[in-house]
PDB file of C-alpha atoms in Angstrom:
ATOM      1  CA  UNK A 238      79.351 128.464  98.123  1.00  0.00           C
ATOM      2  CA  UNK A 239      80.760 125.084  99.128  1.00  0.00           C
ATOM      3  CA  UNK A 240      78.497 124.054 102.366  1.00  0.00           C
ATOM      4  CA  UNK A 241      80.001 122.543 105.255  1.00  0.00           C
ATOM      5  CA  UNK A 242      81.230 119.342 105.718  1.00  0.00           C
ATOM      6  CA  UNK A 243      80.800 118.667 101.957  1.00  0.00           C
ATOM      7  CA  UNK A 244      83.843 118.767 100.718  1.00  0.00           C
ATOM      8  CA  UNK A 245      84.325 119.260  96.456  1.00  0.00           C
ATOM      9  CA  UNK A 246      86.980 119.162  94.329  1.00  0.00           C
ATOM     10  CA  UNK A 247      87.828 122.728  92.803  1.00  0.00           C
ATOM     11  CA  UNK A 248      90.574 124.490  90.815  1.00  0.00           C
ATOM     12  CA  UNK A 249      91.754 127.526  93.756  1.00  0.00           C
ATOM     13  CA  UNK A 250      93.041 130.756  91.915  1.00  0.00           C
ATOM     14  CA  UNK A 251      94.620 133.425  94.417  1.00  0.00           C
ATOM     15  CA  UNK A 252      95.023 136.581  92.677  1.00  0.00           C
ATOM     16  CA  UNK A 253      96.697 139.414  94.281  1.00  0.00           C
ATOM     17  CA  UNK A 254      98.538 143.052  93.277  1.00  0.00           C
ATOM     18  CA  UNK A 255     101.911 143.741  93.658  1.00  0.00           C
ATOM     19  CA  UNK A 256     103.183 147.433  96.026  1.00  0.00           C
ATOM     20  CA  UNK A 257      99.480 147.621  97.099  1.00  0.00           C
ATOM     21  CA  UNK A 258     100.785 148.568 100.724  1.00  0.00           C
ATOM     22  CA  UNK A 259     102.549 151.508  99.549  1.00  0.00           C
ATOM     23  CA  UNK A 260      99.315 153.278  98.092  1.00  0.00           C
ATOM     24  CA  UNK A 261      97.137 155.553 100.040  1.00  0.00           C
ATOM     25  CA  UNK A 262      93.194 154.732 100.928  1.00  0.00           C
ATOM     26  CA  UNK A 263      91.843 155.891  97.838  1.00  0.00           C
ATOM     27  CA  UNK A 264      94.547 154.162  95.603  1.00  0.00           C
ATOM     28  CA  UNK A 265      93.645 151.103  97.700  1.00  0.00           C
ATOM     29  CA  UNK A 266      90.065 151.310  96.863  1.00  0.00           C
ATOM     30  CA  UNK A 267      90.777 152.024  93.117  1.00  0.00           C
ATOM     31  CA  UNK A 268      93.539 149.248  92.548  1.00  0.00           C
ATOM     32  CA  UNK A 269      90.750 146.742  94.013  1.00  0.00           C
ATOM     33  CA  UNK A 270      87.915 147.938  91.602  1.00  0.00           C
ATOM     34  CA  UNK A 271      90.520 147.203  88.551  1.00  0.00           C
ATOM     35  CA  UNK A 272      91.634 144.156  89.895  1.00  0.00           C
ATOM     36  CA  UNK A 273      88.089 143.468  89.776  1.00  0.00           C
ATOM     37  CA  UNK A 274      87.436 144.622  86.535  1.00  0.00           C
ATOM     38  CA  UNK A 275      90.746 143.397  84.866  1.00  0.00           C
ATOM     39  CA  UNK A 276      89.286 139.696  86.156  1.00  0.00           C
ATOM     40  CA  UNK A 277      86.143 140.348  85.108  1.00  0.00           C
ATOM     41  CA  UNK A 278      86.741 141.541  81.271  1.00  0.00           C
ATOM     42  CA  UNK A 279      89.624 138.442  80.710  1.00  0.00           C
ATOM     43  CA  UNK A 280      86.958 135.765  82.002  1.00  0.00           C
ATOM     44  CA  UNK A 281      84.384 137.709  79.785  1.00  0.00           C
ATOM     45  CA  UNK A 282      86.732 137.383  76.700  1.00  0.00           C
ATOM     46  CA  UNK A 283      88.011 133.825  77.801  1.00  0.00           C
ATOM     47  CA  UNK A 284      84.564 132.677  77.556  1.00  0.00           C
ATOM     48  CA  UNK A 285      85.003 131.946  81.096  1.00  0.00           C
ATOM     49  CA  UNK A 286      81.528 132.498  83.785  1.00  0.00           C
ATOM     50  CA  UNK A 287      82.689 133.851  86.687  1.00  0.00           C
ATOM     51  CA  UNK A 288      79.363 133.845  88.160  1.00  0.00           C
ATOM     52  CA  UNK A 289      79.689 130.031  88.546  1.00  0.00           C
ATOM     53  CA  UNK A 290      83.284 130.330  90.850  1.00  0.00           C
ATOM     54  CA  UNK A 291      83.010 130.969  94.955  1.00  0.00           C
ATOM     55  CA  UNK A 292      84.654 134.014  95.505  1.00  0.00           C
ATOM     56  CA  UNK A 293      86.336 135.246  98.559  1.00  0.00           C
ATOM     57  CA  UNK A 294      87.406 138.968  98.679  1.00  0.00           C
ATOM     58  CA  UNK A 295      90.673 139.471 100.601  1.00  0.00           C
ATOM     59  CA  UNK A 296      91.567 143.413  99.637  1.00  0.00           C
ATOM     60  CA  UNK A 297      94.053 143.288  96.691  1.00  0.00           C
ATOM     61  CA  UNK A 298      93.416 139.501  96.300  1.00  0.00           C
ATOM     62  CA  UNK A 299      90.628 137.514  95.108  1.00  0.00           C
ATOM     63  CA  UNK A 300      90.753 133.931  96.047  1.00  0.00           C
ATOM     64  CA  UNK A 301      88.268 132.074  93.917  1.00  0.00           C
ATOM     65  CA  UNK A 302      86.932 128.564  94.098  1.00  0.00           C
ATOM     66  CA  UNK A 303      86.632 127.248  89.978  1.00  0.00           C
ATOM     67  CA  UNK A 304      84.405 123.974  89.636  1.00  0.00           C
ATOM     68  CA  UNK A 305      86.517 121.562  87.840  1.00  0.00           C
ATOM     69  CA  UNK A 306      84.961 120.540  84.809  1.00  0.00           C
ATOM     70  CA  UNK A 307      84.896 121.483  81.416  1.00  0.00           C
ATOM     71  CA  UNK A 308      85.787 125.359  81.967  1.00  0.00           C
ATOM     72  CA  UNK A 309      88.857 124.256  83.740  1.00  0.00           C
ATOM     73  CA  UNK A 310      90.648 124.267  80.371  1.00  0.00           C
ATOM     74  CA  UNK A 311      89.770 127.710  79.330  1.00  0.00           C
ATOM     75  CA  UNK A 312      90.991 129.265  83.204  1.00  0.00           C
ATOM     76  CA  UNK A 313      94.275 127.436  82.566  1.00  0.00           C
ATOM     77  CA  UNK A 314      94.434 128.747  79.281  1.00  0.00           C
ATOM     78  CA  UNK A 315      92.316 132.039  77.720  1.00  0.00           C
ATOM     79  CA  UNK A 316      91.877 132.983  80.807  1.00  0.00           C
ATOM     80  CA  UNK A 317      95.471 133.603  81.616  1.00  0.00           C
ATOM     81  CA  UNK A 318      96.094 134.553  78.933  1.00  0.00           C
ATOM     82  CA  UNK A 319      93.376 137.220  77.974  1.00  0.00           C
ATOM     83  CA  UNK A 320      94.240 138.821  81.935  1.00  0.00           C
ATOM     84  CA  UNK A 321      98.304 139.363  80.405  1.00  0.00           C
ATOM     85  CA  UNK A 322      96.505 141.749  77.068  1.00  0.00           C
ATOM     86  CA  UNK A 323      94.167 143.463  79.952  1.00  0.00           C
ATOM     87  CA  UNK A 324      97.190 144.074  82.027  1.00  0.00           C
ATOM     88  CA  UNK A 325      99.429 145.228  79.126  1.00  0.00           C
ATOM     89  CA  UNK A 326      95.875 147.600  77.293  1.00  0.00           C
ATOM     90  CA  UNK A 327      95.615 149.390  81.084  1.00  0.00           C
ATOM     91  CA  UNK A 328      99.608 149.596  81.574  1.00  0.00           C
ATOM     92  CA  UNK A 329      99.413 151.648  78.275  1.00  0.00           C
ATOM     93  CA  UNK A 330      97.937 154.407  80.424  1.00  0.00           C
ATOM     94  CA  UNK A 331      98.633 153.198  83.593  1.00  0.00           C
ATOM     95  CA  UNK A 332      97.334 156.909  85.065  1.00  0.00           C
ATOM     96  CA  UNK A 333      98.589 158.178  88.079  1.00  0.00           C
ATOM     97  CA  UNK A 334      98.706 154.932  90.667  1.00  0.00           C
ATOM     98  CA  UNK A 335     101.170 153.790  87.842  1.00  0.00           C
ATOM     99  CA  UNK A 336     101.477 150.134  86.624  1.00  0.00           C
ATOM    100  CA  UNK A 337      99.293 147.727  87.863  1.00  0.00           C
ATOM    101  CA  UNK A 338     101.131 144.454  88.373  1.00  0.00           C
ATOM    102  CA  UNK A 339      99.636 140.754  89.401  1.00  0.00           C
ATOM    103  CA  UNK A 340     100.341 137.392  90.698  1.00  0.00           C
ATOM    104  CA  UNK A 341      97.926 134.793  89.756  1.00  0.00           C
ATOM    105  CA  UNK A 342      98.631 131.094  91.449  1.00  0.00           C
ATOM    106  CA  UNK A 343      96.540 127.880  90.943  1.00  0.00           C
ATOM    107  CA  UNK A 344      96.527 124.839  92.936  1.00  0.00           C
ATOM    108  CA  UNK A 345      93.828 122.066  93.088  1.00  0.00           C
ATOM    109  CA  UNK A 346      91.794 119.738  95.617  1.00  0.00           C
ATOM    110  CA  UNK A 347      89.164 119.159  98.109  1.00  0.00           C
ATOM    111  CA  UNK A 348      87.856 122.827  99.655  1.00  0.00           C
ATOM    112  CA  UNK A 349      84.982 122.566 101.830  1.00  0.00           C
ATOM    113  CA  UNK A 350      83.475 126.092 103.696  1.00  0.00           C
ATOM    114  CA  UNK A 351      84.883 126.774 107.453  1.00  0.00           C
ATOM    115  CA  UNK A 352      83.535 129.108 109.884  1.00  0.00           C
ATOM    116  CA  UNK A 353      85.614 131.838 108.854  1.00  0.00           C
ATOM    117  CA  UNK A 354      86.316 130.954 105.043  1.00  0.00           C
ATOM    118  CA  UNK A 355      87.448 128.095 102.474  1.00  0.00           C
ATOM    119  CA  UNK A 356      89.503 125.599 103.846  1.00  0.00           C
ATOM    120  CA  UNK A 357      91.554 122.981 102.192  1.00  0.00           C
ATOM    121  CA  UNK A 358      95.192 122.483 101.362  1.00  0.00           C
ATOM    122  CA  UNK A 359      94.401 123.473  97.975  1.00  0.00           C
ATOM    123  CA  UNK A 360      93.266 126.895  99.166  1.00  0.00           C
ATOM    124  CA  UNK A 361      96.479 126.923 101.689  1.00  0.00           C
ATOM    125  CA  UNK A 362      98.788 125.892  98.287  1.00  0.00           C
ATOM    126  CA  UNK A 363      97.501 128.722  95.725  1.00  0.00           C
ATOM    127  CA  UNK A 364      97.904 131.051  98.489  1.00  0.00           C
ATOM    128  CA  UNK A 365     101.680 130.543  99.096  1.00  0.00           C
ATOM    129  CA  UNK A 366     102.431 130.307  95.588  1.00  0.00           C
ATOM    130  CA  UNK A 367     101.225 133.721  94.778  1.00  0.00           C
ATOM    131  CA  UNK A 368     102.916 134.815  97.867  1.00  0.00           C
ATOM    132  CA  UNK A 369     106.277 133.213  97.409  1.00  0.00           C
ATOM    133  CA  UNK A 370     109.548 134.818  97.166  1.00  0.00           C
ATOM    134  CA  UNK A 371     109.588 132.853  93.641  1.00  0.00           C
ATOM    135  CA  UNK A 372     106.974 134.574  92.346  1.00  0.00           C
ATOM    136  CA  UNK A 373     107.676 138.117  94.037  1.00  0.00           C
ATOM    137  CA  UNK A 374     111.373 137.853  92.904  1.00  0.00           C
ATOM    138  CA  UNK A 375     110.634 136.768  89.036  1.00  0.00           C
ATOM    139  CA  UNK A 376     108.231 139.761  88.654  1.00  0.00           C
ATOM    140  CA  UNK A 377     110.122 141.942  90.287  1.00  0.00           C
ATOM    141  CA  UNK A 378     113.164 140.873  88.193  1.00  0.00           C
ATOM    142  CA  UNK A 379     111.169 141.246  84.568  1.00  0.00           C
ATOM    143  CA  UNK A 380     110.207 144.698  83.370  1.00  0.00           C
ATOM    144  CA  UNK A 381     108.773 142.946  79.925  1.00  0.00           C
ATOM    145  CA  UNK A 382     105.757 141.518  82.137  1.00  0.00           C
ATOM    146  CA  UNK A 383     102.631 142.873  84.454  1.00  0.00           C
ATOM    147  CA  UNK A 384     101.767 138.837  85.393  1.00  0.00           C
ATOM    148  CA  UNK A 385     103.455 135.922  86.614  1.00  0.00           C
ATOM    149  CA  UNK A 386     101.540 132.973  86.928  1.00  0.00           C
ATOM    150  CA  UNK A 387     102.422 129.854  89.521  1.00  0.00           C
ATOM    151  CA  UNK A 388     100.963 126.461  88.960  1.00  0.00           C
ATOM    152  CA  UNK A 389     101.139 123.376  91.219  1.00  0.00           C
ATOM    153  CA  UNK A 390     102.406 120.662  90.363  1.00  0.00           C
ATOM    154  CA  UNK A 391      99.048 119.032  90.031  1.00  0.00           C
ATOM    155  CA  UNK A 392      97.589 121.782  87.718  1.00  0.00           C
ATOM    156  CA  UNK A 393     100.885 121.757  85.603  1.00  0.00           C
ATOM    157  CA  UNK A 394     100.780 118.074  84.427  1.00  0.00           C
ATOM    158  CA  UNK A 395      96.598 118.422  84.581  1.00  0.00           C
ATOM    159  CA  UNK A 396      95.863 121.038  82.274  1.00  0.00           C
ATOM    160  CA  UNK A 397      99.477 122.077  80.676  1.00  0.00           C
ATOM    161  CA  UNK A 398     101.883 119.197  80.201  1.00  0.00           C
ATOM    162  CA  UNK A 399      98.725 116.980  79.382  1.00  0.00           C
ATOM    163  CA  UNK A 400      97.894 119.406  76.762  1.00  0.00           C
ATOM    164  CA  UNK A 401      94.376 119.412  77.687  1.00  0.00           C
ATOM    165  CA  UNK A 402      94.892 123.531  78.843  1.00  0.00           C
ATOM    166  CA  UNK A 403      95.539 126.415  76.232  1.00  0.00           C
ATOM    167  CA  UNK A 404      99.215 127.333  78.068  1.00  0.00           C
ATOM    168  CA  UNK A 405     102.186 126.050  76.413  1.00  0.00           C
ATOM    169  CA  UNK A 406     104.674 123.192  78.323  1.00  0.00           C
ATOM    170  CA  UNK A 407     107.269 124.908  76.898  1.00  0.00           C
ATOM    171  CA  UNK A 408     106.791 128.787  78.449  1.00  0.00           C
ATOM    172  CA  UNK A 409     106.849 127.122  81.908  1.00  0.00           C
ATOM    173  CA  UNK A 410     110.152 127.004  84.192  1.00  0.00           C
ATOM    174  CA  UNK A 411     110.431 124.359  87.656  1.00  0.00           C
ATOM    175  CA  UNK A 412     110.937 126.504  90.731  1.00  0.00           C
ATOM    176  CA  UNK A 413     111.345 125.141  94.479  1.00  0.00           C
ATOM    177  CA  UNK A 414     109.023 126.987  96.427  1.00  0.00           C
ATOM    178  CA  UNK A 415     109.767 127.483 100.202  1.00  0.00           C
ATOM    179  CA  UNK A 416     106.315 129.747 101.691  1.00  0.00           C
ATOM    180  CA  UNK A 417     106.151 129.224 105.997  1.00  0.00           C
ATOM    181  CA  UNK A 418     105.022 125.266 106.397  1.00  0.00           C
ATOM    182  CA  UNK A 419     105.274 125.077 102.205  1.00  0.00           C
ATOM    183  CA  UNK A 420     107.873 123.572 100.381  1.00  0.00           C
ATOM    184  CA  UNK A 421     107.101 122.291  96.899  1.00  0.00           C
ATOM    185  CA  UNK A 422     107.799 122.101  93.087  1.00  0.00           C
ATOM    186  CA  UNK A 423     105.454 124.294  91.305  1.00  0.00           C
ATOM    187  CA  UNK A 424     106.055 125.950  88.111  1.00  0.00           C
ATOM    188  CA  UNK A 425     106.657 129.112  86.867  1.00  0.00           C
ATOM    189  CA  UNK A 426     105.513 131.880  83.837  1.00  0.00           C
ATOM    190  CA  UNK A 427     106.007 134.941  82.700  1.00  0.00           C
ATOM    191  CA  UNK A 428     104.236 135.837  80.233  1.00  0.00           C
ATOM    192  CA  UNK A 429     104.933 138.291  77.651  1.00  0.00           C
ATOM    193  CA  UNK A 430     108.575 138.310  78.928  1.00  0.00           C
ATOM    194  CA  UNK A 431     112.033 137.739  77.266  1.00  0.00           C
ATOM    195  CA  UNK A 432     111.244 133.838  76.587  1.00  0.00           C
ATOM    196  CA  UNK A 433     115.695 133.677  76.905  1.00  0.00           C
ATOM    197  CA  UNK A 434     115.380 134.516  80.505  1.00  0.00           C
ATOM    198  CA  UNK A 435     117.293 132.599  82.744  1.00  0.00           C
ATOM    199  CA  UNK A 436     115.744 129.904  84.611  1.00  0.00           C
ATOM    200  CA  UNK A 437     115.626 126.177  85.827  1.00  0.00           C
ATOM    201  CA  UNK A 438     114.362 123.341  83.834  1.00  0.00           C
ATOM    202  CA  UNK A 439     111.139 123.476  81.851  1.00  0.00           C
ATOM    203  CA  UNK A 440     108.302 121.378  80.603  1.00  0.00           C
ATOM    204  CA  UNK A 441     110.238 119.876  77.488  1.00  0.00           C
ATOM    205  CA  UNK A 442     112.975 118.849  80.431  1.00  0.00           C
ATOM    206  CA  UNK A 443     115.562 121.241  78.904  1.00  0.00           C
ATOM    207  CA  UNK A 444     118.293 122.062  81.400  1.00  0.00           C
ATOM    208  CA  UNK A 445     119.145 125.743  80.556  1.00  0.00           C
ATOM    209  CA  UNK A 446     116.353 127.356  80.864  1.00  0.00           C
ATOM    210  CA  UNK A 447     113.086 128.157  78.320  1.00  0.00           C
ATOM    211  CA  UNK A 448     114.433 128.317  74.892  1.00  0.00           C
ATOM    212  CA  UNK A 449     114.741 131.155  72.682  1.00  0.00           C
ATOM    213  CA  UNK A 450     111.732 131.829  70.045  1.00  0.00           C
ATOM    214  CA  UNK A 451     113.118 132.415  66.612  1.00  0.00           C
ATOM    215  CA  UNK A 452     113.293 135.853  65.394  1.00  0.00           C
ATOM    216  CA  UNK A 453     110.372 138.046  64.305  1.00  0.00           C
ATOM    217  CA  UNK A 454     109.354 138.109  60.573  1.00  0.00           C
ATOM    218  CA  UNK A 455     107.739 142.032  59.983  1.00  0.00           C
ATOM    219  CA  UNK A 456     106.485 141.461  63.814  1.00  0.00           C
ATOM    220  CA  UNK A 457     104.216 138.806  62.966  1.00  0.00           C
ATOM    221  CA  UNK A 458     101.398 137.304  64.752  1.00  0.00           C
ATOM    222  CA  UNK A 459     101.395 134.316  66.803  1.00  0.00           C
ATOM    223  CA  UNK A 460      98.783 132.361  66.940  1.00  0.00           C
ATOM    224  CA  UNK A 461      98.942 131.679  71.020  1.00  0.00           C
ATOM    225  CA  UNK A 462      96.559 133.727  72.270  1.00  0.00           C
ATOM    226  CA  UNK A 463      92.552 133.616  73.379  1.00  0.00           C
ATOM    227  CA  UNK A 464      89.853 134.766  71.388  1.00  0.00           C
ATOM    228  CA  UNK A 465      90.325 138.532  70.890  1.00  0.00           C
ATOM    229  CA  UNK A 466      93.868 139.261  72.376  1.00  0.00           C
ATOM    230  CA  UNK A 467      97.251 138.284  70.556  1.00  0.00           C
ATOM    231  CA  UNK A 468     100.591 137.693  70.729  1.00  0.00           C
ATOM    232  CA  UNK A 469     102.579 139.960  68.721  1.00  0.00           C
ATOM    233  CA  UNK A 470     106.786 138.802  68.371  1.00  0.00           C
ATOM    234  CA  UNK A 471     109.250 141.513  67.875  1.00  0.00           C
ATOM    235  CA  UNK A 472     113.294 140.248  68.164  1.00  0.00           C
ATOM    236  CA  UNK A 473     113.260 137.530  71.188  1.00  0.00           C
ATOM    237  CA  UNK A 474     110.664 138.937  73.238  1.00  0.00           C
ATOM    238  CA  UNK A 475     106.567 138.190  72.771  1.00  0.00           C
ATOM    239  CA  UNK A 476     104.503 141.521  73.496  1.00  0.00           C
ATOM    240  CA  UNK A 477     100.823 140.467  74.233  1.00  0.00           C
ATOM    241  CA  UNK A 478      98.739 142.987  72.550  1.00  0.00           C
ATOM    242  CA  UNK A 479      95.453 143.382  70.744  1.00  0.00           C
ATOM    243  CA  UNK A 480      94.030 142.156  67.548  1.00  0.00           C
ATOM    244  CA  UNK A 481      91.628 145.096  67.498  1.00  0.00           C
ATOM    245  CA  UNK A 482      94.217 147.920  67.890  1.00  0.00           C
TER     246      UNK A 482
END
């Protein structure tokens, strides 16, 4: 746990489940033991430690503190990546709270602790993200995804544009975000959804929208994936599935 008045830089993840207001106490308590879990088995197949990140449980959130150093890459990357196949392996028998749907957001910066939890505009920026009507309205809007993830513009042209992350520039769309005091760029993905979806400009500074990928030969595998989940194509959407099954 950061101490007070020692302020360190760290990569802030915000978490959090979509509809979890509409469920009753004991769906409340279950959806927060998968989110757990979900988090849990993509940082464990990431190679990520999530023993090593400051965690702050907020109900159906998790807002998590992530040293920045060399693990950075794999959080922006497998990470993200391995939590879309554990989304899409529960949603294939979702049970009876139905689908379980996420918004993961990522800004970056000095967090020091506070009386009453993290504080830092970091922590303020990954919290709006995941709560803006950008990232509410693009999930809502795709049925071919259980995730979207929203990146600052700091962690965008850190760990994806540089190419230093495991995401791809090109999956990424520019969105204005507007959250209370907040008004940014940050940037936007969906993944496992129809990569032809409408949107603004994206990483390779395209001006209508992410571009489609080329038709499926036999529903091959893609190569874009961490290190037991995959990418399968089929038409002009990407299923995330896994390499196992």
């Amino acid at each position: 746990m950061p101490q007070q008045d020692q302020r360190k830089r760290y990569l802030c993840l915000s978490v959090d489940v979509m509809g979890y207001g509409r469920h009753t106490d004991p769906g409340q308590l279950e959806i927060q033991r998968l989110l757990i879990e979900l988090l849990d088995v993509a940082g464990a197949r990431a190679g990520v430690d999530r023993s090593r990140w400051h965690r702050q449980a907020k109900g159906d959130e998790e807002l998590a503190l992530v040293p920045v150093d060399s693990a950075a890459p794999l959080v922006i990357g497998d990470f993200c990546l391995e939590l879309a196949a554990a989304l899409h392996r529960h949603n294939l028998r979702p049970g009876p709270l139905g689908r379980l749907r996420l918004r993961l957001a990522a800004d970056e910066g000095e967090v020091e602790q506070g009386a009453n939890g993290f504080v830092g505009r970091a922590v303020v920026g990954a919290t709006r993200l995941g709560s803006s009507r950008e990232a509410r309205q693009a999930l809502e809007e795709s049925q071919g995804t259980d995730l979207v993830v929203v990146l600052s513009d700091s962690v965008y042209r850190d760990w994806v544009d540089s190419g230093r992350g495991g995401l791809a520039r090109e999956h990424f769309r520019r969105v204005r975000v507007r959250e209370k005091e907040t008004e940014t760029d940050a940037w936007l993905w969906l993944p496992g959804a129809s990569a032809s979806a409408p949107g603004t400009p994206t990483g390779t500074g395209d001006t209508g929208g992410t571009p489609p990928v080329p038709p499926a030969a036999g529903g091959r595998t893609i190569n874009m994936s961490g290190r037991f989940s995959t990418y399968i194509e089929s038409g002009d959407n990407i299923h995330i599935g896994d390499e196992h099954h």
